[in-house]
Short mmCIF file of C-alpha atoms in Angstrom, two decimals:
data_model
loop_
_atom_site.label_atom_id
_atom_site.label_comp_id
_atom_site.label_asym_id
_atom_site.label_seq_id
_atom_site.Cartn_x
_atom_site.Cartn_y
_atom_site.Cartn_z
CA UNK A 964 -0.58 13.69 43.49
CA UNK A 965 1.35 10.53 44.17
CA UNK A 966 0.68 7.62 41.86
CA UNK A 967 1.75 4.05 42.51
CA UNK A 968 3.84 2.53 39.71
CA UNK A 969 3.15 -1.12 39.10
CA UNK A 970 5.57 -3.45 37.35
CA UNK A 971 2.79 -4.79 35.15
CA UNK A 972 2.44 -1.32 33.60
CA UNK A 973 6.00 -1.54 32.23
CA UNK A 974 5.40 -4.67 30.16
CA UNK A 975 3.01 -5.09 27.21
CA UNK A 976 -0.70 -5.05 27.97
CA UNK A 977 -2.35 -8.41 28.51
CA UNK A 978 0.55 -10.09 30.32
CA UNK A 979 0.75 -10.97 34.00
CA UNK A 980 4.17 -10.83 35.74
CA UNK A 981 5.18 -13.95 37.65
CA UNK A 982 8.83 -13.26 38.50
CA UNK A 983 11.66 -10.84 37.84
CA UNK A 984 15.41 -11.36 37.99
CA UNK A 985 18.56 -9.43 37.09
CA UNK A 986 21.74 -11.05 35.82
CA UNK A 987 24.76 -9.60 33.98
CA UNK A 988 23.04 -6.39 32.96
CA UNK A 989 19.88 -8.11 31.71
CA UNK A 990 16.48 -7.83 33.40
CA UNK A 991 14.56 -11.08 32.88
CA UNK A 992 10.81 -10.78 33.42
CA UNK A 993 8.78 -13.99 33.50
CA UNK A 994 5.21 -13.38 32.37
CA UNK A 995 2.20 -15.27 31.11
CA UNK A 996 -1.02 -14.48 29.31
CA UNK A 997 -4.06 -13.67 31.39
CA UNK A 998 -6.50 -15.24 28.91
CA UNK A 999 -7.67 -18.71 30.06
CA UNK A 1000 -8.45 -20.03 26.56
CA UNK A 1001 -7.19 -19.59 23.01
CA UNK A 1002 -8.77 -20.29 19.59
CA UNK A 1003 -7.35 -22.88 17.23
CA UNK A 1004 -5.53 -21.13 14.35
CA UNK A 1005 -6.99 -23.62 11.86
CA UNK A 1006 -10.65 -24.07 12.79
CA UNK A 1007 -10.96 -21.06 15.17
CA UNK A 1008 -12.61 -23.14 17.87
CA UNK A 1009 -11.81 -21.93 21.41
CA UNK A 1010 -10.05 -24.52 23.56
CA UNK A 1011 -9.59 -24.63 27.34
CA UNK A 1012 -7.65 -27.91 27.50
CA UNK A 1013 -3.95 -27.32 28.13
CA UNK A 1014 -1.55 -29.92 26.77
CA UNK A 1015 1.79 -28.53 27.98
CA UNK A 1016 3.83 -25.37 28.47
CA UNK A 1017 7.12 -24.05 27.13
CA UNK A 1018 9.26 -20.94 27.61
CA UNK A 1019 9.54 -18.31 24.88
CA UNK A 1020 12.23 -15.62 25.12
CA UNK A 1021 11.37 -12.23 23.61
CA UNK A 1022 13.35 -8.96 23.70
CA UNK A 1023 11.59 -5.83 24.96
CA UNK A 1024 12.37 -2.13 25.35
CA UNK A 1025 15.35 -1.37 27.63
CA UNK A 1026 14.85 -0.06 31.15
CA UNK A 1027 17.28 2.16 33.11
CA UNK A 1028 20.05 1.46 30.61
CA UNK A 1029 19.66 -2.31 30.84
CA UNK A 1030 18.33 -4.86 28.40
CA UNK A 1031 14.93 -6.36 29.15
CA UNK A 1032 14.07 -9.91 28.17
CA UNK A 1033 10.59 -11.34 28.51
CA UNK A 1034 10.28 -15.02 29.37
CA UNK A 1035 6.78 -15.78 28.15
CA UNK A 1036 5.21 -18.95 29.45
CA UNK A 1037 3.40 -20.12 26.33
CA UNK A 1038 0.85 -22.90 26.45
CA UNK A 1039 -0.04 -25.70 24.07
CA UNK A 1040 -3.75 -26.43 23.75
CA UNK A 1041 -5.70 -29.46 22.56
CA UNK A 1042 -8.24 -28.79 19.83
CA UNK A 1043 -11.55 -30.55 20.55
CA UNK A 1044 -12.98 -30.13 17.03
CA UNK A 1045 -13.49 -33.66 15.61
CA UNK A 1046 -12.78 -32.64 12.00
CA UNK A 1047 -9.81 -30.37 12.68
CA UNK A 1048 -6.46 -31.68 11.42
CA UNK A 1049 -4.51 -29.77 14.07
CA UNK A 1050 -4.88 -31.69 17.30
CA UNK A 1051 -2.38 -29.61 19.33
CA UNK A 1052 -1.60 -25.94 18.72
CA UNK A 1053 0.64 -23.39 20.41
CA UNK A 1054 -0.68 -20.27 22.03
CA UNK A 1055 -0.70 -17.11 19.89
CA UNK A 1056 -0.35 -13.78 21.64
CA UNK A 1057 -2.01 -10.60 20.45
CA UNK A 1058 -0.28 -8.73 17.65
CA UNK A 1059 0.05 -5.67 19.89
CA UNK A 1060 2.10 -7.81 22.32
CA UNK A 1061 4.31 -10.01 20.16
CA UNK A 1062 3.80 -11.30 16.63
CA UNK A 1063 3.87 -14.95 15.69
CA UNK A 1064 7.41 -16.40 15.60
CA UNK A 1065 8.87 -13.00 16.48
CA UNK A 1066 11.81 -12.53 18.85
CA UNK A 1067 10.94 -8.93 19.69
CA UNK A 1068 7.83 -7.35 21.14
CA UNK A 1069 5.68 -5.26 18.82
CA UNK A 1070 6.74 -1.97 20.42
CA UNK A 1071 10.43 -2.86 20.10
CA UNK A 1072 9.85 -3.94 16.49
CA UNK A 1073 8.35 -0.51 15.82
CA UNK A 1074 11.50 1.19 17.18
CA UNK A 1075 13.73 -1.06 15.06
CA UNK A 1076 11.66 -0.28 11.98
CA UNK A 1077 11.91 3.49 12.47
CA UNK A 1078 15.67 3.27 13.09
CA UNK A 1079 16.10 1.39 9.83
CA UNK A 1080 14.03 3.95 7.94
CA UNK A 1081 15.87 6.93 9.40
CA UNK A 1082 19.49 5.75 9.36
CA UNK A 1083 19.70 2.68 7.15
CA UNK A 1084 21.73 -0.43 8.00
CA UNK A 1085 25.09 0.02 9.71
CA UNK A 1086 24.53 3.54 11.14
CA UNK A 1087 21.23 2.38 12.66
CA UNK A 1088 22.88 -0.74 14.09
CA UNK A 1089 25.57 1.38 15.76
CA UNK A 1090 22.98 3.77 17.21
CA UNK A 1091 20.75 0.90 18.36
CA UNK A 1092 23.67 -0.55 20.31
CA UNK A 1093 23.92 2.70 22.27
CA UNK A 1094 20.19 2.47 22.99
CA UNK A 1095 20.69 -1.03 24.45
CA UNK A 1096 18.80 -2.55 21.52
CA UNK A 1097 21.45 -4.80 19.95
CA UNK A 1098 20.41 -5.57 16.37
CA UNK A 1099 22.63 -5.94 13.33
CA UNK A 1100 22.28 -4.15 10.03
CA UNK A 1101 20.69 -7.12 8.24
CA UNK A 1102 17.97 -7.35 10.89
CA UNK A 1103 17.19 -3.66 10.47
CA UNK A 1104 16.90 -3.96 6.71
CA UNK A 1105 14.68 -7.03 7.03
CA UNK A 1106 12.39 -5.15 9.39
CA UNK A 1107 12.07 -2.30 6.88
CA UNK A 1108 11.32 -4.67 3.99
CA UNK A 1109 8.82 -6.66 6.04
CA UNK A 1110 6.80 -3.59 6.90
CA UNK A 1111 6.99 -2.06 3.44
CA UNK A 1112 3.55 -1.57 1.89
CA UNK A 1113 3.08 -3.55 -1.28
CA UNK A 1114 1.97 -1.45 -4.21
CA UNK A 1115 -1.24 -2.54 -5.89
CA UNK A 1116 -1.06 -0.14 -8.84
CA UNK A 1117 -1.08 -1.55 -12.34
CA UNK A 1118 2.14 -2.34 -14.19
CA UNK A 1119 3.12 0.21 -16.82
CA UNK A 1120 6.90 -0.04 -17.31
CA UNK A 1121 8.60 -3.43 -16.98
CA UNK A 1122 12.03 -4.83 -17.68
CA UNK A 1123 12.59 -8.35 -19.04
CA UNK A 1124 15.90 -10.21 -19.06
CA UNK A 1125 17.48 -13.61 -18.54
CA UNK A 1126 17.67 -15.15 -15.08
CA UNK A 1127 19.99 -18.01 -14.09
CA UNK A 1128 18.45 -20.52 -11.72
CA UNK A 1129 21.69 -22.46 -12.11
CA UNK A 1130 24.39 -20.77 -14.14
CA UNK A 1131 25.25 -22.70 -17.27
CA UNK A 1132 22.46 -25.24 -16.81
CA UNK A 1133 19.02 -23.72 -16.28
CA UNK A 1134 17.84 -20.23 -17.21
CA UNK A 1135 14.54 -18.44 -16.84
CA UNK A 1136 13.10 -14.97 -17.30
CA UNK A 1137 12.93 -12.23 -14.68
CA UNK A 1138 10.34 -9.46 -14.93
CA UNK A 1139 10.85 -6.27 -12.88
CA UNK A 1140 8.68 -3.27 -12.20
CA UNK A 1141 10.98 -0.42 -13.20
CA UNK A 1142 8.81 2.27 -11.59
CA UNK A 1143 8.98 0.73 -8.12
CA UNK A 1144 12.25 -1.19 -8.61
CA UNK A 1145 11.03 -4.56 -7.45
CA UNK A 1146 10.75 -8.04 -8.91
CA UNK A 1147 7.32 -8.95 -10.28
CA UNK A 1148 7.75 -12.60 -11.24
CA UNK A 1149 10.23 -15.27 -12.33
CA UNK A 1150 9.23 -17.27 -15.38
CA UNK A 1151 10.48 -20.89 -15.59
CA UNK A 1152 12.19 -20.58 -19.01
CA UNK A 1153 13.14 -18.19 -21.82
CA UNK A 1154 10.72 -19.47 -24.43
CA UNK A 1155 8.87 -16.94 -26.55
CA UNK A 1156 5.51 -18.60 -25.84
CA UNK A 1157 6.00 -18.37 -22.06
CA UNK A 1158 6.87 -14.67 -22.13
CA UNK A 1159 4.07 -13.97 -24.61
CA UNK A 1160 1.49 -15.67 -22.38
CA UNK A 1161 2.57 -13.65 -19.34
CA UNK A 1162 2.54 -10.35 -21.23
CA UNK A 1163 -0.89 -11.13 -22.66
CA UNK A 1164 -2.24 -11.38 -19.09
CA UNK A 1165 -1.01 -7.82 -18.40
CA UNK A 1166 -2.39 -5.68 -21.23
CA UNK A 1167 -1.92 -2.47 -19.21
CA UNK A 1168 1.87 -2.53 -19.79
CA UNK A 1169 2.94 0.44 -21.90
CA UNK A 1170 6.75 0.15 -22.07
CA UNK A 1171 8.98 -2.94 -22.16
CA UNK A 1172 12.71 -2.67 -21.56
CA UNK A 1173 14.60 -5.69 -22.88
CA UNK A 1174 17.96 -6.88 -24.21
CA UNK A 1175 19.10 -6.73 -27.83
CA UNK A 1176 18.04 -10.31 -28.56
CA UNK A 1177 15.05 -11.05 -30.74
CA UNK A 1178 13.16 -13.48 -28.50
CA UNK A 1179 11.74 -11.01 -26.01
CA UNK A 1180 11.07 -8.50 -28.78
CA UNK A 1181 9.07 -11.08 -30.73
CA UNK A 1182 7.04 -12.03 -27.64
CA UNK A 1183 6.30 -8.38 -26.88
CA UNK A 1184 5.30 -7.63 -30.46
CA UNK A 1185 2.82 -10.51 -30.45
CA UNK A 1186 1.30 -9.96 -27.01
CA UNK A 1187 1.48 -6.14 -26.80
CA UNK A 1188 1.73 -4.71 -30.32
CA UNK A 1189 1.11 -1.15 -29.10
CA UNK A 1190 3.71 -1.25 -26.31
CA UNK A 1191 6.94 0.71 -26.72
CA UNK A 1192 10.08 -1.44 -26.75
CA UNK A 1193 13.36 0.05 -25.56
CA UNK A 1194 16.85 -1.37 -25.03
CA UNK A 1195 17.90 -1.43 -21.40
CA UNK A 1196 20.79 0.66 -20.16
CA UNK A 1197 23.11 -2.26 -19.33
CA UNK A 1198 23.10 -3.68 -22.85
CA UNK A 1199 23.47 -0.22 -24.39
CA UNK A 1200 26.52 0.48 -22.23
CA UNK A 1201 27.96 -2.95 -23.02
CA UNK A 1202 27.62 -2.42 -26.78
CA UNK A 1203 29.01 1.12 -26.54
CA UNK A 1204 32.01 -0.12 -24.53
CA UNK A 1205 32.73 -2.87 -27.07
CA UNK A 1206 32.57 -0.37 -29.96
CA UNK A 1207 34.86 2.04 -28.11
CA UNK A 1208 37.46 -0.68 -27.44
CA UNK A 1209 37.40 -1.70 -31.12
CA UNK A 1210 37.95 1.91 -32.14
CA UNK A 1211 40.89 2.25 -29.73
CA UNK A 1212 42.51 -0.93 -31.04
CA UNK A 1213 42.12 0.28 -34.62
CA UNK A 1214 43.68 3.62 -33.72
CA UNK A 1215 46.68 1.91 -32.07
CA UNK A 1216 47.31 -0.16 -35.24
CA UNK A 1217 48.32 2.26 -38.09
CA UNK A 1218 48.51 -0.59 -40.65
CA UNK A 1219 44.91 -1.59 -40.05
CA UNK A 1220 42.64 -1.28 -43.08
CA UNK A 1221 39.37 0.31 -41.85
CA UNK A 1222 37.44 -0.38 -45.02
CA UNK A 1223 35.53 -3.53 -44.10
CA UNK A 1224 32.57 -3.20 -46.52
CA UNK A 1225 30.00 -2.85 -43.72
CA UNK A 1226 31.51 -5.65 -41.57
CA UNK A 1227 33.03 -5.39 -38.14
CA UNK A 1228 36.81 -5.60 -37.86
CA UNK A 1229 36.74 -8.99 -36.13
CA UNK A 1230 34.43 -10.44 -38.78
CA UNK A 1231 36.63 -9.03 -41.54
CA UNK A 1232 39.77 -10.55 -40.02
CA UNK A 1233 38.09 -13.93 -39.59
CA UNK A 1234 37.02 -13.87 -43.24
CA UNK A 1235 40.53 -13.01 -44.43
CA UNK A 1236 42.02 -15.82 -42.35
CA UNK A 1237 39.53 -18.29 -43.81
CA UNK A 1238 40.39 -17.18 -47.36
CA UNK A 1239 44.12 -17.65 -46.70
CA UNK A 1240 43.61 -21.13 -45.26
CA UNK A 1241 41.45 -22.15 -48.22
CA UNK A 1242 43.97 -20.80 -50.70
CA UNK A 1243 46.83 -22.60 -49.00
CA UNK A 1244 44.87 -25.86 -49.00
CA UNK A 1245 44.11 -25.59 -52.74
CA UNK A 1246 47.63 -24.47 -53.68
CA UNK A 1247 46.43 -21.33 -55.46
CA UNK A 1248 49.15 -19.01 -56.77
CA UNK A 1249 48.69 -15.56 -58.20
CA UNK A 1250 50.03 -14.51 -61.61
CA UNK A 1251 51.72 -11.28 -60.54
CA UNK A 1252 54.36 -11.72 -57.82
CA UNK A 1253 55.03 -8.02 -57.50
CA UNK A 1254 51.46 -7.19 -56.40
CA UNK A 1255 50.81 -10.40 -54.50
CA UNK A 1256 49.42 -9.76 -51.00
CA UNK A 1257 49.20 -13.40 -49.92
CA UNK A 1258 51.81 -15.08 -47.80
CA UNK A 1259 53.37 -17.81 -49.95
CA UNK A 1260 56.24 -19.86 -48.61
CA UNK A 1261 58.03 -19.23 -51.91
CA UNK A 1262 57.75 -15.44 -52.17
CA UNK A 1263 61.46 -15.05 -52.91
CA UNK A 1264 61.35 -17.37 -55.92
CA UNK A 1265 59.73 -15.61 -58.92
CA UNK A 1266 60.16 -18.64 -61.15
CA UNK A 1267 57.81 -20.64 -58.93
CA UNK A 1268 54.88 -18.30 -59.69
CA UNK A 1269 52.96 -19.85 -62.51
CA UNK A 1270 50.49 -17.60 -64.35
CA UNK A 1271 46.89 -18.41 -63.72
CA UNK A 1272 44.91 -19.69 -66.71
#
């Protein structure tokens, strides 16, 4: 059975074809909406009064190895509602045709979304170019994120850390959902009261991952006393790396005294330097030159060592 193929069946439903042209490997189809009236997006009152028209270019699925571009003749309507603040509004097409402020039809957006899910960024962009759907890797990733379903489950495991709105000037607090790996909120500062108030509004949190500072730990202990507090992996690795480098430096220096009485090596060396400076300023001299460990400018002169009282 022979069936007649109409051009209108190749474009999204609800559009009427006015003209078609081909130029430089691109098929340009001029179409318009078949609906005579549109509702106001603010007050939802249907308007028939047309103010003006403008051309909207939208990409569509390719045809016979060529790109297809829809030139939609969009209308501007006048809202007759006396109390509506929007006097003139632009025509909105159905979501199955083209979304608001979108540059691709809904069916092409669906293809772009599935390419991004299957192949990722750059591989999907290279494959889309072969399909005559030229999109870059950033566009593919944005399409995947835009269509991602937002989780509505309760928060159980969160991570809290500093956040720089402007490095060196203004800092806040970032809270992340560690189960879903997404940002929950950005608090305006790092104050204990601010973090405590936010945690108190989310009593379902069971585990809080934070840095080694005491501010976030204090806020968590006050707001969620039963929550488990753990140190995050970044700070643990940072502290372990610093301890390893100190141990390597001590091993490379055979004359280093490792008995610091519970202090770190850097703190011990700073204390020794402060003692030497204070002794030099006071002019202190030891009574036994043979066992003296201080650096006196007169070490070679035994007669200059006066016994201490």
